[in-house]
CSV table of C-alpha atoms in Angstrom, one decimal:
chain,number,residue,atom,x,y,z
A,1,MET,CA,-32.2,10.2,-35.2
A,2,TYR,CA,-30.2,11.6,-38.0
A,3,LYS,CA,-31.1,14.5,-40.3
A,4,SER,CA,-31.1,14.0,-44.0
A,5,VAL,CA,-32.4,15.5,-47.2
A,6,VAL,CA,-34.3,13.7,-50.0
A,7,TYR,CA,-33.8,14.4,-53.7
A,8,GLU,CA,-35.5,12.9,-56.8
A,9,VAL,CA,-32.5,12.9,-59.1
A,10,ASP,CA,-31.5,16.6,-58.7
A,11,LYS,CA,-34.8,17.9,-57.4
A,12,LEU,CA,-34.9,18.7,-53.7
A,13,LEU,CA,-38.0,17.1,-52.1
A,14,GLY,CA,-37.5,18.1,-48.5
A,15,GLU,CA,-35.8,17.4,-45.2
A,16,VAL,CA,-36.4,14.2,-43.2
A,17,GLY,CA,-35.4,12.4,-40.0
A,18,ILE,CA,-33.8,9.0,-40.3
A,19,TYR,CA,-34.4,6.5,-37.5
A,20,PRO,CA,-32.1,3.4,-37.7
A,21,GLN,CA,-33.7,0.2,-36.4
A,22,LYS,CA,-32.1,-1.5,-33.5
A,23,HIS,CA,-31.1,-4.7,-35.3
A,24,ASN,CA,-29.3,-2.5,-37.9
A,25,GLN,CA,-27.2,-0.5,-35.5
A,26,ASN,CA,-24.9,-3.1,-34.0
A,27,GLY,CA,-23.3,-4.7,-36.9
A,28,GLY,CA,-24.3,-7.5,-39.3
A,29,GLU,CA,-25.1,-7.4,-43.0
A,30,GLY,CA,-27.9,-4.9,-42.4
A,31,VAL,CA,-25.9,-2.4,-40.4
A,32,LEU,CA,-26.9,1.2,-41.3
A,33,ASN,CA,-24.1,3.3,-42.7
A,34,VAL,CA,-25.1,6.8,-41.6
A,35,LYS,CA,-22.7,8.5,-44.1
A,36,ASN,CA,-24.8,7.0,-46.9
A,37,MET,CA,-27.9,8.4,-45.5
A,38,MET,CA,-26.9,12.0,-45.2
A,39,GLU,CA,-28.4,12.5,-48.6
A,40,ILE,CA,-31.1,10.2,-50.1
A,41,ARG,CA,-31.2,10.6,-53.8
A,42,ILE,CA,-34.1,8.7,-55.5
A,43,SER,CA,-33.0,7.5,-59.0
A,44,HIS,CA,-36.2,5.9,-60.1
A,45,PHE,CA,-39.4,4.2,-59.0
A,46,SER,CA,-40.3,0.5,-58.9
A,47,GLN,CA,-42.9,-0.7,-61.3
A,48,PRO,CA,-46.4,-0.4,-60.0
A,49,SER,CA,-47.8,-3.6,-58.5
A,50,GLU,CA,-50.9,-5.2,-59.8
A,51,ARG,CA,-51.8,-7.2,-56.7
A,52,CYS,CA,-48.9,-7.4,-54.2
A,53,PRO,CA,-48.3,-4.5,-51.7
A,54,PRO,CA,-44.7,-3.4,-51.8
A,55,LEU,CA,-44.4,-4.1,-48.1
A,56,ALA,CA,-45.4,-7.7,-48.6
A,57,VAL,CA,-42.9,-8.2,-51.4
A,58,LEU,CA,-40.0,-6.6,-49.4
A,59,HIS,CA,-40.9,-8.5,-46.2
A,60,THR,CA,-40.6,-11.7,-48.2
A,61,ILE,CA,-37.3,-11.0,-49.9
A,62,THR,CA,-35.3,-8.9,-47.4
A,63,SER,CA,-32.6,-10.5,-45.3
A,64,SER,CA,-32.2,-7.7,-42.8
A,65,GLY,CA,-35.7,-6.4,-42.0
A,66,VAL,CA,-36.5,-2.7,-41.9
A,67,TYR,CA,-33.2,-0.9,-42.6
A,68,PHE,CA,-34.5,2.4,-41.2
A,69,LYS,CA,-37.6,4.5,-40.7
A,70,MET,CA,-37.9,8.0,-42.2
A,71,GLU,CA,-40.2,10.9,-41.4
A,72,SER,CA,-40.7,14.2,-43.2
A,73,THR,CA,-40.0,17.3,-41.1
A,74,SER,CA,-42.9,19.0,-43.0
A,75,GLN,CA,-46.4,17.7,-43.1
A,76,SER,CA,-47.7,20.3,-45.7
A,77,GLN,CA,-49.8,18.8,-48.4
A,78,ASP,CA,-48.1,21.1,-50.9
A,79,SER,CA,-44.7,19.7,-50.2
A,80,PRO,CA,-42.9,17.5,-52.9
A,81,LEU,CA,-42.6,14.8,-50.2
A,82,TYR,CA,-46.4,14.7,-49.8
A,83,LEU,CA,-46.7,14.1,-53.5
A,84,LEU,CA,-44.1,11.4,-53.4
A,85,HIS,CA,-45.8,9.7,-50.4
A,86,SER,CA,-49.3,9.8,-51.9
A,87,SER,CA,-48.2,8.6,-55.4
A,88,CYS,CA,-46.3,5.6,-53.9
A,89,ILE,CA,-49.4,4.6,-52.0
A,90,ARG,CA,-51.8,5.2,-54.8
A,91,GLU,CA,-49.7,3.3,-57.4
A,92,ASN,CA,-48.4,0.6,-55.2
A,93,LYS,CA,-44.8,1.4,-55.9
A,94,THR,CA,-41.6,2.3,-54.1
A,95,ALA,CA,-39.0,5.0,-54.5
A,96,VAL,CA,-35.6,3.6,-55.2
A,97,MET,CA,-32.1,4.8,-54.3
A,98,LEU,CA,-29.0,3.0,-55.7
A,99,LEU,CA,-26.6,2.0,-52.9
A,100,GLY,CA,-23.5,0.4,-54.5
A,101,GLY,CA,-24.6,-3.0,-55.8
A,102,GLU,CA,-27.9,-2.8,-53.9
A,103,GLU,CA,-31.1,-0.9,-53.9
A,104,LEU,CA,-32.7,1.0,-51.1
A,105,HIS,CA,-36.5,0.9,-51.4
A,106,LEU,CA,-38.7,3.5,-49.6
A,107,VAL,CA,-42.1,2.2,-48.8
A,108,ALA,CA,-44.7,4.9,-48.1
A,109,MET,CA,-46.5,4.0,-44.8
A,110,PRO,CA,-49.8,5.0,-43.2
A,111,SER,CA,-49.4,6.5,-39.7
A,112,ARG,CA,-51.3,6.9,-36.4
A,113,LYS,CA,-49.5,10.3,-35.9
A,114,LYS,CA,-51.2,13.6,-36.6
A,115,ASP,CA,-54.5,12.0,-37.7
A,116,GLY,CA,-52.7,10.0,-40.3
A,117,ARG,CA,-51.1,13.1,-42.0
A,118,CYS,CA,-47.5,12.1,-41.0
A,119,LEU,CA,-45.4,11.6,-44.2
A,120,CYS,CA,-43.3,8.6,-43.3
A,121,PHE,CA,-41.5,5.7,-45.0
A,122,TRP,CA,-39.9,2.4,-44.1
A,123,GLY,CA,-36.6,1.7,-45.9
A,124,PHE,CA,-35.5,-1.7,-47.1
A,125,LYS,CA,-32.2,-2.8,-48.6
A,126,VAL,CA,-32.2,-5.6,-51.2
A,127,ALA,CA,-29.9,-6.9,-54.0
A,128,PHE,CA,-30.0,-4.9,-57.3
A,129,GLY,CA,-32.9,-5.9,-59.5
A,130,LEU,CA,-34.3,-8.4,-56.9
A,131,TYR,CA,-37.4,-6.4,-56.1
A,132,ASN,CA,-38.7,-6.0,-59.6
A,133,SER,CA,-37.9,-9.6,-60.5
A,134,CYS,CA,-39.7,-11.1,-57.4
A,135,LEU,CA,-42.6,-8.7,-57.8
A,136,VAL,CA,-43.3,-10.0,-61.3
A,137,MET,CA,-43.1,-13.6,-59.9
A,138,LEU,CA,-45.3,-12.9,-57.0
A,139,ASN,CA,-47.9,-11.1,-59.1
A,140,LEU,CA,-48.0,-14.1,-61.5
A,141,ARG,CA,-48.0,-16.6,-58.6
A,142,CYS,CA,-44.8,-18.0,-59.8
A,143,LEU,CA,-41.8,-19.6,-57.9
A,144,GLY,CA,-38.3,-20.6,-58.8
A,145,ILE,CA,-37.4,-24.3,-59.4
A,146,VAL,CA,-33.8,-25.5,-59.8
A,147,PHE,CA,-33.0,-28.8,-61.4
A,148,ASP,CA,-29.9,-31.0,-61.1
A,149,LEU,CA,-29.2,-33.0,-64.3
A,150,ASP,CA,-27.2,-36.2,-63.9
A,151,GLU,CA,-29.0,-39.0,-62.1
A,152,THR,CA,-31.9,-36.6,-61.4
A,153,LEU,CA,-33.3,-36.1,-64.9
A,154,ILE,CA,-30.9,-38.1,-67.1
A,155,VAL,CA,-28.2,-40.7,-67.1
A,156,ALA,CA,-25.5,-40.1,-69.8
A,157,ASN,CA,-22.5,-42.2,-70.8
A,158,THR,CA,-19.6,-42.0,-73.2
A,159,MET,CA,-17.7,-45.1,-74.5
A,160,ARG,CA,-15.0,-44.4,-71.9
A,161,SER,CA,-17.5,-44.2,-69.0
A,162,PHE,CA,-19.3,-47.4,-70.2
A,163,GLU,CA,-15.9,-49.2,-70.2
A,164,ASP,CA,-15.0,-47.9,-66.8
A,165,LYS,CA,-18.3,-49.0,-65.3
A,166,ILE,CA,-18.3,-52.5,-66.9
A,167,GLU,CA,-14.7,-53.0,-65.7
A,168,ALA,CA,-15.6,-52.0,-62.2
A,169,LEU,CA,-18.6,-54.4,-62.1
A,170,GLN,CA,-16.5,-57.2,-63.4
A,171,ARG,CA,-14.0,-56.7,-60.6
A,172,LYS,CA,-16.8,-56.7,-58.2
A,173,ILE,CA,-18.0,-60.1,-59.5
A,174,ASN,CA,-14.6,-61.6,-58.6
A,175,THR,CA,-15.0,-60.6,-54.9
A,176,GLU,CA,-18.7,-61.7,-54.7
A,177,ALA,CA,-19.7,-65.1,-53.4
A,178,ASP,CA,-23.5,-64.8,-53.3
A,179,PRO,CA,-25.0,-66.4,-56.5
A,180,GLN,CA,-28.0,-64.1,-56.4
A,181,ARG,CA,-25.9,-61.0,-56.2
A,182,ILE,CA,-23.6,-62.3,-59.0
A,183,SER,CA,-26.6,-62.8,-61.2
A,184,GLY,CA,-27.8,-59.2,-60.5
A,185,ILE,CA,-24.3,-57.8,-61.3
A,186,LEU,CA,-24.1,-59.8,-64.6
A,187,ALA,CA,-27.5,-58.5,-65.6
A,188,GLU,CA,-26.3,-54.9,-64.9
A,189,VAL,CA,-23.2,-55.6,-67.0
A,190,LYS,CA,-25.4,-56.9,-69.8
A,191,ARG,CA,-27.5,-53.7,-69.8
A,192,TYR,CA,-24.3,-51.5,-70.0
A,193,GLN,CA,-22.9,-53.7,-72.8
A,194,ASP,CA,-26.1,-53.5,-74.9
A,195,ASP,CA,-26.1,-49.7,-74.7
A,196,LYS,CA,-22.4,-49.6,-75.3
A,197,VAL,CA,-23.0,-51.4,-78.6
A,198,ILE,CA,-25.6,-48.8,-79.6
A,199,LEU,CA,-23.2,-46.0,-78.8
A,200,LYS,CA,-20.3,-47.6,-80.6
A,201,GLN,CA,-22.3,-47.8,-83.8
A,202,TYR,CA,-23.4,-44.2,-83.5
A,203,ALA,CA,-19.9,-42.9,-82.7
A,204,GLU,CA,-18.3,-44.7,-85.6
A,205,THR,CA,-21.0,-44.5,-88.3
A,206,ASP,CA,-23.6,-41.9,-87.3
A,207,GLN,CA,-26.2,-44.6,-87.5
A,208,VAL,CA,-27.5,-47.5,-85.5
A,209,VAL,CA,-29.3,-50.8,-86.3
A,210,GLU,CA,-32.4,-51.3,-84.2
A,211,ASN,CA,-34.5,-54.4,-84.8
A,212,GLY,CA,-32.9,-55.0,-88.1
A,213,LYS,CA,-33.7,-51.4,-89.2
A,214,VAL,CA,-30.9,-48.9,-90.0
A,215,ILE,CA,-31.6,-45.5,-88.2
A,216,LYS,CA,-29.5,-42.7,-89.5
A,217,SER,CA,-28.6,-39.6,-87.5
A,218,GLN,CA,-30.4,-36.3,-88.3
A,219,SER,CA,-28.5,-33.0,-88.2
A,220,GLU,CA,-29.8,-30.5,-85.7
A,221,VAL,CA,-28.7,-26.9,-85.8
A,222,ILE,CA,-28.2,-25.3,-82.4
A,223,PRO,CA,-28.2,-21.5,-82.7
A,224,ALA,CA,-25.5,-19.4,-81.2
A,225,LEU,CA,-26.2,-18.5,-77.6
A,226,ALA,CA,-24.1,-15.4,-77.6
A,227,GLU,CA,-22.6,-13.0,-80.2
A,228,LYS,CA,-19.1,-14.5,-79.9
A,229,HIS,CA,-20.5,-18.1,-80.3
A,230,GLU,CA,-21.0,-19.9,-83.5
A,231,PRO,CA,-24.0,-22.1,-84.4
A,232,VAL,CA,-23.4,-25.8,-83.8
A,233,VAL,CA,-24.6,-28.7,-86.0
A,234,ARG,CA,-24.9,-32.0,-84.1
A,235,PRO,CA,-25.9,-35.5,-85.5
A,236,LEU,CA,-28.7,-36.8,-83.3
A,237,ILE,CA,-30.6,-40.1,-83.1
A,238,ARG,CA,-33.7,-40.4,-81.0
A,239,LEU,CA,-34.9,-43.9,-80.0
A,240,GLN,CA,-38.2,-42.8,-78.6
A,241,ASP,CA,-39.4,-46.3,-77.5
A,242,LYS,CA,-36.3,-46.6,-75.3
A,243,SER,CA,-36.1,-43.0,-74.1
A,244,ILE,CA,-32.6,-42.9,-75.6
A,245,ILE,CA,-31.0,-40.0,-77.4
A,246,LEU,CA,-27.6,-40.2,-79.0
A,247,THR,CA,-25.7,-36.9,-79.4
A,248,ARG,CA,-22.2,-35.5,-79.8
A,249,ILE,CA,-21.0,-32.7,-77.5
A,250,ASN,CA,-18.3,-31.6,-79.9
A,251,PRO,CA,-19.4,-32.6,-83.4
A,252,LEU,CA,-15.8,-32.7,-84.6
A,253,ILE,CA,-14.7,-35.2,-82.0
A,254,ARG,CA,-16.4,-38.6,-82.1
A,255,ASP,CA,-15.1,-39.6,-78.7
A,256,THR,CA,-17.5,-37.0,-77.2
A,257,SER,CA,-20.5,-39.1,-78.4
A,258,VAL,CA,-22.9,-39.6,-75.6
A,259,LEU,CA,-25.8,-42.0,-75.0
A,260,VAL,CA,-28.5,-40.3,-72.9
A,261,ARG,CA,-31.3,-42.0,-71.1
A,262,LEU,CA,-34.2,-39.7,-70.1
A,263,ARG,CA,-35.9,-40.3,-66.8
A,264,PRO,CA,-39.5,-41.6,-67.2
A,265,ALA,CA,-42.3,-39.0,-66.5
A,266,TRP,CA,-40.1,-36.0,-67.3
A,267,GLU,CA,-42.7,-35.0,-69.9
A,268,GLU,CA,-45.4,-35.0,-67.3
A,269,LEU,CA,-43.3,-32.8,-65.0
A,270,ARG,CA,-42.3,-30.5,-67.8
A,271,ASN,CA,-45.9,-30.1,-69.0
A,272,TYR,CA,-47.1,-29.2,-65.5
A,273,LEU,CA,-44.5,-26.3,-65.2
A,274,THR,CA,-46.0,-24.6,-68.2
A,275,ALA,CA,-49.6,-26.1,-68.4
A,276,ARG,CA,-52.1,-24.1,-70.4
A,277,GLY,CA,-49.5,-21.5,-71.2
A,278,ARG,CA,-49.3,-20.4,-67.6
A,279,LYS,CA,-45.8,-20.3,-66.1
A,280,ARG,CA,-46.0,-21.7,-62.6
A,281,PHE,CA,-42.2,-21.8,-62.1
A,282,GLU,CA,-39.1,-20.0,-63.4
A,283,VAL,CA,-36.7,-22.7,-64.2
A,284,TYR,CA,-32.9,-22.9,-63.5
A,285,VAL,CA,-30.3,-25.7,-63.7
A,286,CYS,CA,-27.4,-26.2,-61.2
A,287,THR,CA,-25.0,-29.0,-62.1
A,288,MET,CA,-21.5,-30.1,-61.5
A,289,ALA,CA,-21.1,-31.1,-65.1
A,290,GLU,CA,-19.0,-29.3,-67.8
A,291,ARG,CA,-20.8,-26.4,-69.4
A,292,ASP,CA,-21.1,-27.6,-73.1
A,293,TYR,CA,-22.4,-30.9,-71.9
A,294,ALA,CA,-24.9,-29.3,-69.5
A,295,LEU,CA,-26.2,-27.0,-72.3
A,296,GLU,CA,-26.7,-29.9,-74.6
A,297,MET,CA,-28.4,-32.1,-72.0
A,298,TRP,CA,-30.8,-29.3,-71.2
A,299,ARG,CA,-31.6,-28.8,-74.8
A,300,LEU,CA,-32.6,-32.5,-75.1
A,301,LEU,CA,-34.8,-32.1,-72.0
A,302,ASP,CA,-36.4,-28.8,-73.2
A,303,PRO,CA,-36.2,-29.0,-77.0
A,304,GLY,CA,-38.8,-26.3,-77.5
A,305,SER,CA,-37.2,-23.8,-75.1
A,306,ASN,CA,-40.5,-23.7,-73.2
A,307,LEU,CA,-38.9,-23.8,-69.8
A,308,ILE,CA,-35.9,-21.6,-70.3
A,309,ASN,CA,-35.8,-19.1,-73.1
A,310,SER,CA,-32.8,-19.6,-75.3
A,311,LYS,CA,-31.7,-16.0,-74.6
A,312,GLU,CA,-31.5,-16.8,-70.9
A,313,LEU,CA,-29.8,-20.2,-71.1
A,314,LEU,CA,-26.3,-18.9,-70.3
A,315,ASP,CA,-27.5,-17.2,-67.1
A,316,ARG,CA,-29.9,-19.9,-66.0
A,317,ILE,CA,-27.6,-23.0,-66.4
A,318,VAL,CA,-25.1,-22.8,-63.6
A,319,CYS,CA,-22.1,-25.1,-63.5
A,320,VAL,CA,-20.4,-25.6,-60.2
A,321,LYS,CA,-16.7,-26.7,-60.1
A,322,SER,CA,-16.0,-30.1,-58.6
A,323,GLY,CA,-15.4,-29.9,-54.8
A,324,LEU,CA,-17.5,-26.8,-54.3
A,325,LYS,CA,-21.0,-26.7,-52.8
A,326,LYS,CA,-24.0,-25.8,-54.9
A,327,SER,CA,-25.7,-22.6,-53.7
A,328,LEU,CA,-28.9,-20.8,-54.5
A,329,PHE,CA,-27.0,-17.6,-53.8
A,330,ASN,CA,-24.8,-18.4,-56.8
A,331,VAL,CA,-27.7,-19.6,-59.0
A,332,PHE,CA,-29.5,-16.2,-58.3
A,333,GLN,CA,-26.4,-14.0,-58.1
A,334,ASP,CA,-27.9,-11.5,-60.6
A,335,GLY,CA,-30.8,-10.8,-58.3
A,336,ILE,CA,-33.3,-12.8,-60.4
A,337,CYS,CA,-35.0,-14.7,-57.6
A,338,HIS,CA,-34.8,-15.1,-53.8
A,339,PRO,CA,-33.8,-18.5,-52.2
A,340,LYS,CA,-36.9,-18.4,-50.0
A,341,MET,CA,-39.0,-18.5,-53.2
A,342,SER,CA,-37.2,-21.4,-54.8
A,343,LEU,CA,-37.5,-25.2,-54.8
A,344,VAL,CA,-34.6,-27.6,-55.7
A,345,ILE,CA,-35.0,-31.0,-57.3
A,346,ASP,CA,-31.8,-33.1,-56.9
A,347,ASP,CA,-30.8,-36.7,-56.1
A,348,ARG,CA,-28.2,-35.6,-53.5
A,349,LEU,CA,-28.7,-33.3,-50.5
A,350,LYS,CA,-25.2,-32.9,-49.2
A,351,VAL,CA,-23.9,-31.2,-52.4
A,352,TRP,CA,-25.9,-28.2,-51.4
A,353,ASP,CA,-25.0,-25.4,-49.0
A,354,GLU,CA,-26.5,-26.1,-45.6
A,355,ARG,CA,-28.6,-23.0,-45.8
A,356,ASP,CA,-30.3,-24.3,-49.0
A,357,GLN,CA,-30.8,-27.9,-47.9
A,358,PRO,CA,-34.2,-27.3,-46.3
A,359,ARG,CA,-35.4,-26.3,-49.8
A,360,VAL,CA,-34.2,-29.4,-51.6
A,361,HIS,CA,-36.6,-32.2,-52.6
A,362,VAL,CA,-34.4,-35.2,-52.8
A,363,VAL,CA,-35.4,-37.8,-55.4
A,364,PRO,CA,-34.0,-41.3,-55.6
A,365,ALA,CA,-31.0,-41.5,-58.0
A,366,PHE,CA,-32.1,-42.5,-61.5
A,367,ALA,CA,-30.4,-45.9,-62.1
A,368,PRO,CA,-31.6,-47.5,-65.3
A,369,TYR,CA,-28.8,-50.0,-65.4
A,370,TYR,CA,-28.7,-50.9,-61.7
A,371,ALA,CA,-32.4,-51.1,-61.2
A,372,PRO,CA,-34.3,-50.7,-64.5
A,373,GLN,CA,-37.7,-51.6,-63.1
A,374,ALA,CA,-37.5,-49.2,-60.1
A,375,GLU,CA,-39.2,-46.4,-61.9
A,376,ALA,CA,-42.0,-48.6,-63.3
A,377,ASN,CA,-42.6,-50.3,-59.9
A,378,ASN,CA,-43.4,-47.1,-58.2
A,379,ALA,CA,-47.1,-46.5,-57.7
A,380,VAL,CA,-46.4,-42.9,-58.8
A,381,PRO,CA,-43.3,-42.2,-61.0
A,382,ILE,CA,-40.5,-40.4,-59.3
A,383,LEU,CA,-40.9,-37.3,-61.4
A,384,CYS,CA,-44.6,-37.3,-60.9
A,385,VAL,CA,-43.9,-37.2,-57.2
A,386,ALA,CA,-41.6,-34.3,-57.8
A,387,ARG,CA,-44.4,-32.6,-59.8
A,388,ASN,CA,-46.8,-33.2,-56.9
A,389,VAL,CA,-44.3,-31.8,-54.4
A,390,ALA,CA,-43.8,-28.7,-56.6
A,391,CYS,CA,-47.6,-28.3,-56.9
A,392,ASN,CA,-48.1,-28.5,-53.1
A,393,VAL,CA,-45.2,-26.2,-52.3
A,394,ARG,CA,-46.5,-23.6,-54.7
A,395,GLY,CA,-50.1,-23.9,-53.4
A,396,GLY,CA,-49.0,-23.7,-49.7
A,397,PHE,CA,-46.6,-20.7,-50.4
A,398,PHE,CA,-49.2,-18.6,-52.1
A,399,LYS,CA,-52.0,-19.6,-49.7
A,400,ASP,CA,-50.0,-18.2,-46.8
A,401,PHE,CA,-48.8,-15.2,-48.9
A,402,ASP,CA,-52.3,-14.2,-49.8
A,403,GLU,CA,-54.3,-15.2,-46.7
A,404,GLY,CA,-51.6,-14.8,-44.1
A,405,LEU,CA,-49.4,-11.9,-45.2
A,406,VAL,CA,-51.1,-9.7,-47.8
A,407,GLN,CA,-54.4,-9.5,-45.9
A,408,ARG,CA,-52.5,-8.1,-42.8
A,409,ILE,CA,-50.6,-5.4,-44.7
A,410,PRO,CA,-53.3,-2.8,-44.6
A,411,ASP,CA,-53.3,-3.0,-40.8
A,412,ILE,CA,-49.6,-2.3,-40.5
A,413,MET,CA,-48.7,1.3,-39.5
A,414,TYR,CA,-45.4,3.2,-39.5
A,415,GLU,CA,-45.2,2.9,-35.7
A,416,ASP,CA,-45.4,-0.9,-35.8
A,417,ASP,CA,-42.4,-3.3,-35.9
A,418,MET,CA,-41.6,-6.1,-38.3
A,419,LYS,CA,-42.6,-8.6,-35.5
A,420,ASP,CA,-46.2,-7.3,-35.9
A,421,ILE,CA,-46.2,-8.7,-39.5
A,422,PRO,CA,-46.8,-12.4,-40.0
A,423,TYR,CA,-43.7,-14.4,-41.0
A,424,PRO,CA,-43.2,-14.4,-44.8
A,425,PRO,CA,-43.6,-17.7,-46.6
A,426,ASP,CA,-40.5,-19.8,-47.3
A,427,VAL,CA,-40.5,-22.8,-49.7
A,428,SER,CA,-38.8,-24.8,-47.0
A,429,ASN,CA,-42.0,-24.6,-44.9
A,430,TYR,CA,-43.9,-26.6,-47.4
A,431,LEU,CA,-41.5,-29.4,-48.3
A,432,ILE,CA,-42.6,-32.6,-46.7
A,433,SER,CA,-40.0,-35.0,-45.2
A,434,GLU,CA,-39.5,-38.3,-46.9
A,435,ASP,CA,-39.9,-39.9,-43.5
A,436,ASP,CA,-43.4,-38.4,-43.0
A,437,VAL,CA,-45.1,-41.5,-44.4
A,438,SER,CA,-48.6,-40.5,-43.2
A,439,THR,CA,-48.6,-37.4,-45.4
A,440,LEU,CA,-46.6,-38.7,-48.4
A,441,SER,CA,-48.7,-41.9,-48.8
A,442,GLY,CA,-51.7,-40.0,-50.2
A,443,ASN,CA,-53.4,-39.6,-46.8
A,444,LYS,CA,-56.8,-38.2,-47.7
A,445,ASP,CA,-56.5,-35.7,-44.8
A,446,SER,CA,-53.3,-34.2,-46.2
A,447,GLN,CA,-53.7,-30.8,-47.9
A,448,THR,CA,-53.1,-30.8,-51.7
A,449,PHE,CA,-53.5,-28.1,-54.4
A,450,ASP,CA,-54.5,-28.1,-58.1
A,451,GLY,CA,-56.0,-31.5,-57.7
A,452,MET,CA,-52.7,-33.3,-57.3
A,453,LYS,CA,-53.1,-36.4,-55.1
A,454,ASP,CA,-51.6,-39.7,-54.2
A,455,VAL,CA,-48.2,-38.3,-53.3
A,456,GLU,CA,-45.8,-41.1,-52.5
A,457,VAL,CA,-42.1,-41.2,-52.1
A,458,GLU,CA,-40.5,-44.6,-52.3
A,459,ARG,CA,-37.3,-45.5,-50.4
A,460,ARG,CA,-34.2,-44.2,-52.0
A,461,LEU,CA,-32.3,-46.5,-54.3
A,462,LYS,CA,-28.8,-47.5,-53.4
A,463,GLU,CA,-26.8,-44.4,-54.4
A,464,LYS,CA,-24.4,-44.9,-57.2
A,465,VAL,CA,-22.7,-41.7,-58.2
A,466,PHE,CA,-20.7,-41.6,-61.4
A,467,THR,CA,-19.1,-38.3,-62.3
A,468,PHE,CA,-19.2,-37.3,-66.0
A,469,ASP,CA,-16.0,-35.6,-66.9
A,470,LEU,CA,-16.1,-34.4,-70.5
A,471,GLN,CA,-12.7,-32.6,-70.1
A,472,ARG,CA,-10.9,-36.0,-70.0
A,473,LEU,CA,-12.3,-36.7,-73.5
A,474,LEU,CA,-11.3,-33.5,-75.1
């Protein structure tokens, strides 16, 4: 036990005893630095919670458990610490001390000591801003969802990438003896060539001829995303019946013209995320693409900025350098969400940090040139499967949070241990393996939420990864 004093800003509240917890005494990221605890100076209070007890929130988002336990040396009901303790319990809030780039949250706890009159707290250490952000999400029954772009939601090509892919396929034909395979490759080449013709018209003339009709580009103004940025005007052509959009990443350089194919059923998935004006997920993007390209691709996917507010775009679209692993820690580095509360939708698993892989729902790579009928042949479109997965993950997460964790919180006393609290929910617990055919095939006994049924995951398409490198064009 260590003696300490508690202040609210500069006001002395009283003396306390600090009891480090065993798992925070012998090293590790949660190790208690006694020097930091000689004086506990509360800078502010967390926002009051509408429905989630602070202990349930912190148990869900902490990585080191209870940092320490704290008892007042005085039990007087006239003491400032008594007022602190009672107001925290009454208003469902925590007292917060800033600790470098982290926050120390003091949770007022009931006690079995002295007929319940013991003034005591549990201390938790979390990233700066994480508690308030996750509290809002948990109160709203909202989780995080992180999307990859290329071959997950879209396929995009420039003139150069079209030429490279056509050339690679033509070389492959020269080494192939099977007539059926040669026929398949020739058909793929033809699909690339047809789209290349469309892109060439757009790149050279800002218009295309479709079924004998000339379709001219329309100028779209993209507002500046930051003070130092300038608005951008891009010439766009939308071929709705083909799910094709033609755009130019740098309007001044025609070689940056891009033909984008949107994955079928994206609109259904997008509508689910914000159905009836209720935000079910906070949306983020993590891609290995170049930033200007990524921002434009997302604008095409979310033209009304309904999924990501335009003011948040620069923070929520995370571009990872080639050769590095994607990581939820980097996506949420500003303390805006916790990895345990986030689902990832990507066509590749191994590009993610091993710690995050259990939270990745892997979709078959979108391959409109290699297998144009693959999406239509699925009983349930791939992105509708992703919608159903997101729905079931969210339903399972909050069922366990509400019925398993929150209902137990009133029974937890200061003298108890974290092991007495049910394990907090984690998105990874509700992701179903693609190999679990009995569950994913729409088994009537499998548990679903929000009326989503017939969840199916077809076998993965032959993976064909083409890296889009805009830097080569500029």
